[in-house]
Coordinates of C-alpha atoms and ligand atoms in Angstrom, one line a residue:
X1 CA 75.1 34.8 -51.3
X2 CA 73.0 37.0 -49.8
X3 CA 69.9 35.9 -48.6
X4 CA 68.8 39.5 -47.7
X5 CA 67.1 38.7 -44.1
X6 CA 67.8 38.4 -40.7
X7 CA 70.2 35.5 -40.3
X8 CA 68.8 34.3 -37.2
X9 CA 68.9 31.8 -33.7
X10 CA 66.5 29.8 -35.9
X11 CA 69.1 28.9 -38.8
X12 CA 72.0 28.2 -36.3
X13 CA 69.4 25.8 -34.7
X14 CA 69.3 23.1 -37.8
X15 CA 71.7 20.9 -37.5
X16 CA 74.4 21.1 -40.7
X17 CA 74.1 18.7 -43.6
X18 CA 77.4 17.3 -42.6
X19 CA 78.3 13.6 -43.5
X20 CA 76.2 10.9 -46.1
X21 CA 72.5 10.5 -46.0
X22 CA 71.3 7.0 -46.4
X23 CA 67.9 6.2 -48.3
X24 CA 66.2 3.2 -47.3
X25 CA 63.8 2.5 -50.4
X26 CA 61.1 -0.4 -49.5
X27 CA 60.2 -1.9 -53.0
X28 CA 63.1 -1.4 -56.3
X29 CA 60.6 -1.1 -58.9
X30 CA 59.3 1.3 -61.7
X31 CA 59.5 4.6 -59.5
X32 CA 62.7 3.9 -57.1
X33 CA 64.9 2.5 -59.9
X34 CA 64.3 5.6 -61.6
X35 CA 64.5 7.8 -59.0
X36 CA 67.6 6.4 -58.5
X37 CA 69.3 6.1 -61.7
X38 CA 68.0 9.7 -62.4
X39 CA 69.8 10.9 -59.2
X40 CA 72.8 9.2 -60.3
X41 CA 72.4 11.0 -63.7
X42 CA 72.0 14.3 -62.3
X43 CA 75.0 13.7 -60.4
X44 CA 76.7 12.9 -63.1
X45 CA 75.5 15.8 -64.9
X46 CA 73.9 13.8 -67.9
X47 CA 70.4 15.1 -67.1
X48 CA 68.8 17.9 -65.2
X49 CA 66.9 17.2 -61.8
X50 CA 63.3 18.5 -63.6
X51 CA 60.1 18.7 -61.6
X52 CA 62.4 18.8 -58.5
X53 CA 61.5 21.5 -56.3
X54 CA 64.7 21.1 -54.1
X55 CA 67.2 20.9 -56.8
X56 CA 65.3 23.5 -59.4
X57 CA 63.2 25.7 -57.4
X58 CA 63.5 29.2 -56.0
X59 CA 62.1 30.8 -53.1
X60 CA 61.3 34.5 -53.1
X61 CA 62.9 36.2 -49.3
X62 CA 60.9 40.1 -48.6
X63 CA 59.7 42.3 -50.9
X64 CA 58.9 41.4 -54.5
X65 CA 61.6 45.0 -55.2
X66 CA 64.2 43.1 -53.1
X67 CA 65.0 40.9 -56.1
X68 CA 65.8 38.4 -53.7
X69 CA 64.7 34.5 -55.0
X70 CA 67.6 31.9 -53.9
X71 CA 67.6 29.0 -55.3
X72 CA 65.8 26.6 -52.7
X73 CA 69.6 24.3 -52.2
X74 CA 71.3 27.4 -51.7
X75 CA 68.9 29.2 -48.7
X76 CA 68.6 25.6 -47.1
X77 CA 70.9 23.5 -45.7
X78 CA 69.8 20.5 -47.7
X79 CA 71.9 17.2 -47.9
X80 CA 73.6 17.5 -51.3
X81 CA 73.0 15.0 -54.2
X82 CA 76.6 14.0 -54.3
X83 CA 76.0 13.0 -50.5
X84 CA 73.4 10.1 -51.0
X85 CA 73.5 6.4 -50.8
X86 CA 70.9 4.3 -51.4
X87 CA 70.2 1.0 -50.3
X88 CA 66.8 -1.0 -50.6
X89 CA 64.4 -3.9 -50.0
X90 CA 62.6 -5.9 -52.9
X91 CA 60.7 -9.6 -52.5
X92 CA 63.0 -10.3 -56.0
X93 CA 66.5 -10.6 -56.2
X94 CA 66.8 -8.1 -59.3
X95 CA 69.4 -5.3 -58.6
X96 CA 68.5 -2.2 -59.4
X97 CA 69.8 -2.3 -62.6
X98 CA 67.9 -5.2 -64.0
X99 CA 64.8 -3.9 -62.4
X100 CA 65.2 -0.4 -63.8
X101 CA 65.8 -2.5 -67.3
X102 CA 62.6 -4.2 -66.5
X103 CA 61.0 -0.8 -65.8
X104 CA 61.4 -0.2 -68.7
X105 CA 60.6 3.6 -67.9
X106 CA 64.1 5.1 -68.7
X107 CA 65.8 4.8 -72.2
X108 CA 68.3 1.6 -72.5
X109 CA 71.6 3.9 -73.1
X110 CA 70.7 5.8 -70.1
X111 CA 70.5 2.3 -68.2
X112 CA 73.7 0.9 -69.5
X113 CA 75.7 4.1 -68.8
X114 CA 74.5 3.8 -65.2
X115 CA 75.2 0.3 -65.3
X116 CA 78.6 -0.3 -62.6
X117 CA 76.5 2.0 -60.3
X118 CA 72.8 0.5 -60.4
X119 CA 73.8 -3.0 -60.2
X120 CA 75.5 -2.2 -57.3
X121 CA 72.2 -1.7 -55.3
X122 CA 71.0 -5.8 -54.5
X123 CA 67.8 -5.6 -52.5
X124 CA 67.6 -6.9 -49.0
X125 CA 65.2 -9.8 -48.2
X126 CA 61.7 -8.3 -48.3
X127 CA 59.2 -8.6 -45.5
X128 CA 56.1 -9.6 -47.4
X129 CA 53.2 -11.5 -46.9
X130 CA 50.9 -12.3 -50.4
X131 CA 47.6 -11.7 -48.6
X132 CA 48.2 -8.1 -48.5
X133 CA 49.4 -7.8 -52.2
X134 CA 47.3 -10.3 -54.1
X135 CA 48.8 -10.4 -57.2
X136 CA 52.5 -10.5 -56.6
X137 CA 54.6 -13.8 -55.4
X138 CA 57.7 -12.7 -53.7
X139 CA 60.6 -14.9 -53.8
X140 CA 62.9 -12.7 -51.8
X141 CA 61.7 -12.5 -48.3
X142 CA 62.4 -12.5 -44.7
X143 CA 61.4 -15.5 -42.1
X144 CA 60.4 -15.1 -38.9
X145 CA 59.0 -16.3 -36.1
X146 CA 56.1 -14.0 -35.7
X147 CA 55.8 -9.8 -37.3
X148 CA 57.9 -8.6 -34.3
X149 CA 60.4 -10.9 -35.2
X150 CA 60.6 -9.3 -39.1
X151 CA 59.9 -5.8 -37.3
X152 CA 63.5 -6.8 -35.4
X153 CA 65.3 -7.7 -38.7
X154 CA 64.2 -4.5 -40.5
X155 CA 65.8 -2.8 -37.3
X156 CA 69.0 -4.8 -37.8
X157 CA 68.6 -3.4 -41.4
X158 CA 68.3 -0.1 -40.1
X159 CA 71.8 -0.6 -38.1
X160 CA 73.7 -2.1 -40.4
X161 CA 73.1 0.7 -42.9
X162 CA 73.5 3.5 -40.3
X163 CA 77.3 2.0 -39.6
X164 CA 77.8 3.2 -43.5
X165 CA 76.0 6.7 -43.6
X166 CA 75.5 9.3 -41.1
X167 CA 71.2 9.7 -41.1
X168 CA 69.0 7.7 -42.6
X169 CA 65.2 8.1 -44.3
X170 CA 62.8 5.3 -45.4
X171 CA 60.4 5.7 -48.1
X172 CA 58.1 3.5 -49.4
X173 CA 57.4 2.7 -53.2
X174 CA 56.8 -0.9 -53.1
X175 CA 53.0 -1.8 -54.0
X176 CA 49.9 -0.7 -53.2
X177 CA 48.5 -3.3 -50.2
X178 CA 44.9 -4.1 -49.7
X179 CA 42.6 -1.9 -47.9
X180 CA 43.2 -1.8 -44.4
X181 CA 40.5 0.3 -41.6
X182 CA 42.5 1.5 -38.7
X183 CA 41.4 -1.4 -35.5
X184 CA 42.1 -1.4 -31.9
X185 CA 45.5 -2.6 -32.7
X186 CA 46.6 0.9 -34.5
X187 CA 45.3 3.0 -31.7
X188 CA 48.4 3.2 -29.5
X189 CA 51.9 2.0 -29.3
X190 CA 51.7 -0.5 -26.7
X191 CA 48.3 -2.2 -28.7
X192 CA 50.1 -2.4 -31.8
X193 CA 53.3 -3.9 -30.1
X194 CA 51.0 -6.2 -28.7
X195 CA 49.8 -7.3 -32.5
X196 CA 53.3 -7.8 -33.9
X197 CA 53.7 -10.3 -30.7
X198 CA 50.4 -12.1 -31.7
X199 CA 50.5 -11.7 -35.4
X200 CA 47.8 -9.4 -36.0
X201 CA 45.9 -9.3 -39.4
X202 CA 45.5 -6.0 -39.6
X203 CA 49.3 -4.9 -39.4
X204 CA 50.4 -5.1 -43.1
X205 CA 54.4 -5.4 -44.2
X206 CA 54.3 -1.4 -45.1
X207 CA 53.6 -0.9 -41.0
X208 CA 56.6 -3.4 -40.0
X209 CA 58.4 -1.3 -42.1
X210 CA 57.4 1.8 -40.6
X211 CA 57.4 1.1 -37.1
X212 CA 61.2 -0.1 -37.7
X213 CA 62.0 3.1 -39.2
X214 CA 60.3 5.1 -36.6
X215 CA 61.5 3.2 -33.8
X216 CA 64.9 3.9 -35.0
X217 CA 64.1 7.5 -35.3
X218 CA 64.1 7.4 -39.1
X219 CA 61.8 9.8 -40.8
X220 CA 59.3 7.8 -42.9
X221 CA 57.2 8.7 -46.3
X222 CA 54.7 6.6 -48.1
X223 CA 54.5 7.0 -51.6
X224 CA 51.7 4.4 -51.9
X225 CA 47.8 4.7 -50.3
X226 CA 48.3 2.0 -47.7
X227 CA 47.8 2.6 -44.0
X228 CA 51.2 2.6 -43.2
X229 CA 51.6 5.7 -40.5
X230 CA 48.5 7.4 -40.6
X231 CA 47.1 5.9 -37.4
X232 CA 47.6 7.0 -33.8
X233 CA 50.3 4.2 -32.9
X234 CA 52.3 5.9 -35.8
X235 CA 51.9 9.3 -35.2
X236 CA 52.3 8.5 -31.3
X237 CA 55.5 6.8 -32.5
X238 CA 57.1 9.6 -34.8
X239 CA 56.4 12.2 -31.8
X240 CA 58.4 10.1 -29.4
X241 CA 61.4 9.4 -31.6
X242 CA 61.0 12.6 -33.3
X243 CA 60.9 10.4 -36.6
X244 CA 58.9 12.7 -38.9
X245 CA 56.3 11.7 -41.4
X246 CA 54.3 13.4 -44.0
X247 CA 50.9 11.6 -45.7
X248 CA 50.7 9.4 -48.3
X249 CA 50.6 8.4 -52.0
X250 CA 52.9 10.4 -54.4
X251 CA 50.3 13.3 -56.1
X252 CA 51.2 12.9 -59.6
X253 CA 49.1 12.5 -62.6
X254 CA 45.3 12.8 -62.5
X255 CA 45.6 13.7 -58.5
X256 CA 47.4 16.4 -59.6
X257 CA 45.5 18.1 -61.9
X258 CA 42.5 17.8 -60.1
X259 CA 43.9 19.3 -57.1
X260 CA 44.9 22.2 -59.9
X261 CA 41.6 22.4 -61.6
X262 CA 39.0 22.2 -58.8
X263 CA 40.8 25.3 -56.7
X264 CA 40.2 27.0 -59.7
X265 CA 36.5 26.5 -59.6
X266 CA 35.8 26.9 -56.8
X267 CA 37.5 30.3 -56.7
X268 CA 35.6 31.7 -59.6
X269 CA 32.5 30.0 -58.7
X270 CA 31.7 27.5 -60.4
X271 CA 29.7 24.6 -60.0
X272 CA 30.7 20.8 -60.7
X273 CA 28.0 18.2 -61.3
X274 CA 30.3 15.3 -62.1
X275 CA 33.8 14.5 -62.5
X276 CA 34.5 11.2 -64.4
X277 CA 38.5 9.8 -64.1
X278 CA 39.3 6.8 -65.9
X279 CA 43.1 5.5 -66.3
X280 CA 44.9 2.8 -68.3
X281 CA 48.2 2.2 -66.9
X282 CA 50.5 -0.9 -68.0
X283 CA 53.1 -1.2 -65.8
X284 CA 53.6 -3.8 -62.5
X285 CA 51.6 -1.1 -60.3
X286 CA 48.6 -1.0 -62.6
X287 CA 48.8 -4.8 -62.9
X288 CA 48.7 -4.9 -59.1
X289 CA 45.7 -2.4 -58.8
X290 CA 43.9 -4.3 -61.0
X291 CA 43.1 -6.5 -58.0
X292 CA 40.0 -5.0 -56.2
X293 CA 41.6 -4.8 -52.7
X294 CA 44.6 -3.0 -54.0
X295 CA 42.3 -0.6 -56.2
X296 CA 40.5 0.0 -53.0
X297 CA 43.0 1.5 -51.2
X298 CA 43.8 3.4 -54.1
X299 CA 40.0 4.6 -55.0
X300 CA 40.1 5.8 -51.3
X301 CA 43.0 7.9 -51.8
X302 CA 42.2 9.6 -54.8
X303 CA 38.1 10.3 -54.0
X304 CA 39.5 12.6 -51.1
X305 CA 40.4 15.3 -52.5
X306 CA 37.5 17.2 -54.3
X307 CA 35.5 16.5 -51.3
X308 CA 37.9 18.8 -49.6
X309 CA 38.6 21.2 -52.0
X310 CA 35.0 22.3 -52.8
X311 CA 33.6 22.3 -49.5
X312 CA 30.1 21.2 -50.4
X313 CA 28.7 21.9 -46.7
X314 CA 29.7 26.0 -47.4
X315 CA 28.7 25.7 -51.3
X316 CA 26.1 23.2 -51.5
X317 CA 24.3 25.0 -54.3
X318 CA 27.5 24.3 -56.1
X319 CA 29.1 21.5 -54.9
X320 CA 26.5 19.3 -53.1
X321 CA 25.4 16.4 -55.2
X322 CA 28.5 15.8 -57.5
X323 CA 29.1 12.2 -59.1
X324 CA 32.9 11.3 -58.8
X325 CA 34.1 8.2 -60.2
X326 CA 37.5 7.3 -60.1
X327 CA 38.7 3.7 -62.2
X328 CA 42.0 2.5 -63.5
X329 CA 42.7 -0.1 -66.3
X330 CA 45.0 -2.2 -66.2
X331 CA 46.2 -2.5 -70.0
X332 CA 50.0 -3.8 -70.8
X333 CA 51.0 -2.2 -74.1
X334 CA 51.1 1.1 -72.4
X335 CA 53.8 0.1 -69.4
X336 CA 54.5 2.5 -67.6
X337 CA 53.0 5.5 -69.7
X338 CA 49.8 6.2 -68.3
X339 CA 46.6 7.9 -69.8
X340 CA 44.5 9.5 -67.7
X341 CA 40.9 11.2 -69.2
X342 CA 38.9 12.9 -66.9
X343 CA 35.1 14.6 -68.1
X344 CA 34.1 17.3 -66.2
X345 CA 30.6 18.3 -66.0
X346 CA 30.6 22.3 -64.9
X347 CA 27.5 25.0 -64.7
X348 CA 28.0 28.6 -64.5
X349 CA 25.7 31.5 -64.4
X350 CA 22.0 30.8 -64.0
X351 CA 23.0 26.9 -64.1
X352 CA 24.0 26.6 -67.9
X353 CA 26.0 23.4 -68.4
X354 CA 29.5 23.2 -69.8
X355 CA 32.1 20.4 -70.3
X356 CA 36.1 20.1 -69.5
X357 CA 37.9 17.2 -70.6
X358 CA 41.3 16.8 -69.9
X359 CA 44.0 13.7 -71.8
X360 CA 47.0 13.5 -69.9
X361 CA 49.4 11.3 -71.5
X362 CA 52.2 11.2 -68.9
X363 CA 55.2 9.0 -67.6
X364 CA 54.0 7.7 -64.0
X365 CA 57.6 7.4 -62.7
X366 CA 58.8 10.3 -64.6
X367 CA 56.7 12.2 -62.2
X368 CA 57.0 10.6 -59.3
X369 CA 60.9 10.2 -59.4
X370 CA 61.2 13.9 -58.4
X371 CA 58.4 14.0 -55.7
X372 CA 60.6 10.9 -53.7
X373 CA 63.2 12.8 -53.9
X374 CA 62.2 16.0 -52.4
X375 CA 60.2 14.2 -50.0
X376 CA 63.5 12.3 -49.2
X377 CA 65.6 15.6 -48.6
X378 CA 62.9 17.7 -47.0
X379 CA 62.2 14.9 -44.2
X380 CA 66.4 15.2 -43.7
X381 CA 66.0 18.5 -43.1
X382 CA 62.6 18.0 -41.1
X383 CA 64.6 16.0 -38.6
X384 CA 67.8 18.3 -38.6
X385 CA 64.9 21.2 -37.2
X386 CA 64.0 21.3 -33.7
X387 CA 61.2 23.2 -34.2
X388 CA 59.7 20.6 -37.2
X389 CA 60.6 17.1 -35.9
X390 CA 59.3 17.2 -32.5
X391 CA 55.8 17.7 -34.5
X392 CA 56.0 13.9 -36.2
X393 CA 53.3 15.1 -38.9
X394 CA 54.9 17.3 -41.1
X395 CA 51.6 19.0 -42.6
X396 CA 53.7 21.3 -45.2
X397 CA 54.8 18.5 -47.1
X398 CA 50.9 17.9 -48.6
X399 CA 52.2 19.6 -51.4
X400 CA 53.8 16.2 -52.8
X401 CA 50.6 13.8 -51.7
X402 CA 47.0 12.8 -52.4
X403 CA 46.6 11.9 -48.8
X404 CA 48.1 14.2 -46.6
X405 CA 48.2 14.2 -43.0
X406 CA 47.2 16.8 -40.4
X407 CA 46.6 16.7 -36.6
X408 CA 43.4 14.7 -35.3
X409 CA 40.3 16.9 -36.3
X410 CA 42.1 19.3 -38.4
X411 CA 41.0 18.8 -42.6
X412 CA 43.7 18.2 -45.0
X413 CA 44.1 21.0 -47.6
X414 CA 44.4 19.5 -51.0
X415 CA 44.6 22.8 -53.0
X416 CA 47.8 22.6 -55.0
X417 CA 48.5 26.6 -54.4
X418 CA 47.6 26.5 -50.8
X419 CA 50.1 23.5 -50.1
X420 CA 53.1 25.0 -52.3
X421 CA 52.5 28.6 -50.1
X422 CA 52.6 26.6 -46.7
X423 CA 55.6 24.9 -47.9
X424 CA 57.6 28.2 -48.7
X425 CA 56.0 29.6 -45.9
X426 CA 57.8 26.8 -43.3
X427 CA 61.0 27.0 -45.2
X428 CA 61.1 30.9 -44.2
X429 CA 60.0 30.4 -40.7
X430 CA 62.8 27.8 -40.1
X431 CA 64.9 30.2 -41.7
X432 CA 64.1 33.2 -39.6
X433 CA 62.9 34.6 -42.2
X434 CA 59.6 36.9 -42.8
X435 CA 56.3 35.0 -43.8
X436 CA 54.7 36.2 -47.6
X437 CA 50.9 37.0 -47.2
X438 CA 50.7 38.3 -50.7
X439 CA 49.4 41.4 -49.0
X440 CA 51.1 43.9 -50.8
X441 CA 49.3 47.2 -49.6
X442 CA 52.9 48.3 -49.0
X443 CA 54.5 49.0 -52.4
X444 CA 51.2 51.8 -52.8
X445 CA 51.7 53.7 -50.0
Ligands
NAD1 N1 54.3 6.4 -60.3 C1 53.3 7.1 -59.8 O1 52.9 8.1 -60.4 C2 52.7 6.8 -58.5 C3 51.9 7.7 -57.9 C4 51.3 7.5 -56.7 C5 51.7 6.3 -56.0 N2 52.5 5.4 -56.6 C6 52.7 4.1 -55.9 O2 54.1 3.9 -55.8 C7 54.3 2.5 -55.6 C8 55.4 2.1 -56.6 O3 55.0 2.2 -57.9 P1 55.8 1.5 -59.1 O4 55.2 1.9 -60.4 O5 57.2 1.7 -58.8 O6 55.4 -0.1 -58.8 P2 56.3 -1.4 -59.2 O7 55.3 -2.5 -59.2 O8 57.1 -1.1 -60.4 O9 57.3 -1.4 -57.9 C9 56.9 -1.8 -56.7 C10 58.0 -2.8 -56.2 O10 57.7 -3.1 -54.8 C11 58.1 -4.4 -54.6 N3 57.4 -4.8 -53.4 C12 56.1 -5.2 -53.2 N4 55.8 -5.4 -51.9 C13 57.0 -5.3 -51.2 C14 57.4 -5.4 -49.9 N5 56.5 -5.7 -49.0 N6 58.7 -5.1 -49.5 C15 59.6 -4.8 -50.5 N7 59.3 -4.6 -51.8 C16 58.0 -4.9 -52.2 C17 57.7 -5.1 -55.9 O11 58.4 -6.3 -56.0 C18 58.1 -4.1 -56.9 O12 59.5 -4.3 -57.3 C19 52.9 1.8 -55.9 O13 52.3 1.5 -54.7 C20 52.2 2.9 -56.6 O14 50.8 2.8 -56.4 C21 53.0 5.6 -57.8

């Protein structure tokens, strides 16, 4: 293939794909059982890896004449489907087979074909602790003698699967946890070793987790809103192991859109007086946000964004005073296919008032499936680059997240467009290759 550039120092620099890469899943449920079983499909060559930038995508390399768009798996050296094992933790003893039948998100003769391989993925003993998820009663956990003793058993976790597989990732899509405030105990690593000795309240299972993973030198992404790395401990921790991480809570549905729709606004102008998002959602996660301090952590994560995007301090005769409500139903018969209706109040020219509404009817793990994945296979690759996982944050990876996380003082950029170009943009740089502006004066002269 040619991949028309320079081939330069900077490619011979990442380290080859070489080998198995292990993927430590916290929590089996509705979005890892089927981003499982679908990457056991696509390997299998039943289904196609859709909404998967790393497995569908192109990148364009120089000028828009060079004809010159690889496919993103062929211009990277990613770790190749056929190369992945999983493994997991779950506070039930389902397999991921029976949970992905409980899911109920993926069609029955799709399950069943998969069968000899899901149910050969058994959850390890979960660490989990009820107060931070109210409304789940896990059967299938660890005991210890204090957090630093579960923090020790996730690293003998870590071990044991690293004797099978040559690198290893965690991500996270077990439940959404109460809301958390970073305390003293988050604000270095020596404070927050300190509260796994003495039992600290505020370090939730998702940071035992995390600070096993990191400690190990694992990268780490959370596909939930909990505070999980995105406090000065963690990000002190990822630097030092150069264990990368990346933000939080898989951007899929409504997220999504909005961080679509309000760029669009802004750039032509136009002014928002209220955004109304409601959601009915049936499946475990809605049931589990249907408790207050779960939803909390979730409301959090999902207000951010417009705040960002239409930068009410530059705009305020546009922006200032707009009325954002986010809620989300819990309602059964739906299970896992969401519905998600957001009323949007707009003014244009001379303040005359118009309405959007948008009905999104989607499939929450359909979406999120292909998000854990390339946020599983891009943090590979982020620690196989000198350049990227000496940083710990890995800012370009917004693109997949509601929450994403930048260097202290620095504001996240939620814009959809704006986080796919600085994605591209850092593929080419590790690549050697030459940046896109979208300049273009060039093909006048
Ligand atoms: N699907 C989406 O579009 C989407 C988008 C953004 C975020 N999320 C988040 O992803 C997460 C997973 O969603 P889901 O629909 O798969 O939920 P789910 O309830 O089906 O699965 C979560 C699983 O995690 C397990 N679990 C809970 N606490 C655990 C712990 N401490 N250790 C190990 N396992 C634990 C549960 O038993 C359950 O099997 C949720 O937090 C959800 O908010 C989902």
């Amino acid at each position: 293939m040619n991949l028309g550039g320079s081939e330069t120092a900077a490619v011979a620099k990442i380290a080859p794909a070489t080998g198995k890469l292990g993927v430590m899943v916290v929590g089996l449920g509705a979005v890892a059982t089927t981003f499982i079983a679908g990457v056991e499909a696509v390997r299998r060559g039943i289904a196609k890896p859709i909404g998967s930038l790393t497995q569908m995508g192109t990148i364009r390399l120089g000028k828009r004449t060079d004809s010159n768009s690889p496919l993103l798996k062929e211009f990277l050296p990613l770790a190749n489907l056929n190369d992945v094992i999983f493994t997991g933790w779950d506070i039930f003893e389902d397999n991921v087979y029976e949970s992905a039948a409980h899911a109920k998100v993926l069609d029955k003769d799709l399950i069943e074909q998969l069968k000899p391989f899901l149910e050969t993925i058994k959850p390890l003993p979960a660490v989990f602790d009820q107060y931070y998820v109210k409304r789940l009663h896990g059967t299938h956990v660890k005991k210890g003698k204090n957090k630093r003793d579960l923090a020790n058993q996730v690293v003998e976790d870590i071990r044991n699967f690293k004797k099978t597989v040559d690198r290893v990732v965690m991500i996270w899509c077990a439940s959404t946890e109460i809301f958390i405030e970073p305390a003293a105990v988050h604000q270095s690593i020596e404070a927050f070793e300190k509260g796994l000795d003495n039992d600290d309240i505020a370090i939730a299972p998702s940071q035992i987790y995390a600070y096993a993973a990191l400690s190990e030198g694992v990268p780490f992404a959370n596909g939930a809103p909990n505070l999980t790395v995105d406090f000065p401990a963690m990000v002190e921790l990822s630097k030092k192991n150069a264990a990368p991480i990346c933000g939080k809570d898989f951007k899929t549905g409504q997220t999504f859109m909005k961080t679509v729709l309000a760029p669009a606004f802004k750039a032509r102008l136009l002014g928002v007086s209220g955004w109304y998002s409601t959601n009915i959602l049936g499946n475990r996660d809605g049931e589990v946000l249907d408790d207050p301090e779960s939803f909390k952590t979730k409301e959090e994560s999902k207000l951010g964004s417009l705040e960002y995007i239409f930068q009410p301090e530059l705009y305020p005769d546009l922006y200032k005073n707009i009325f954002h409500k986010v809620r989300i139903n819990y309602y059964p018969p739906r299970g896992d296919n969401k519905e998600g209706w957001d009323n949007i109040d707009i003014f244009g020219w001379l303040g005359y008032p118009m309405q959007i509404k948008v009905d999104f009817l989607c499939r929450d793990s359909i979406l999120a499936a292909p998000i854990a994945l390339d946020l599983v296979l891009f943090l590979d690759l982020a620690k196989r680059t000198p350049s990227l996982r000496s940083l710990g944050i890995q800012e370009w990876l917004s693109f997949y997240l509601k929450s994403p996380q930048t260097a202290p003082g620095l504001y996240p950029e939620h814009d959809l467009f704006i986080q796919s170009m600085k994605l591209k943009n850092t593929l080419r740089h590790i690549m050697g290759e030459g940046l896109i502006t979208h300049l273009g004066l060039e093909y006048y002269d």
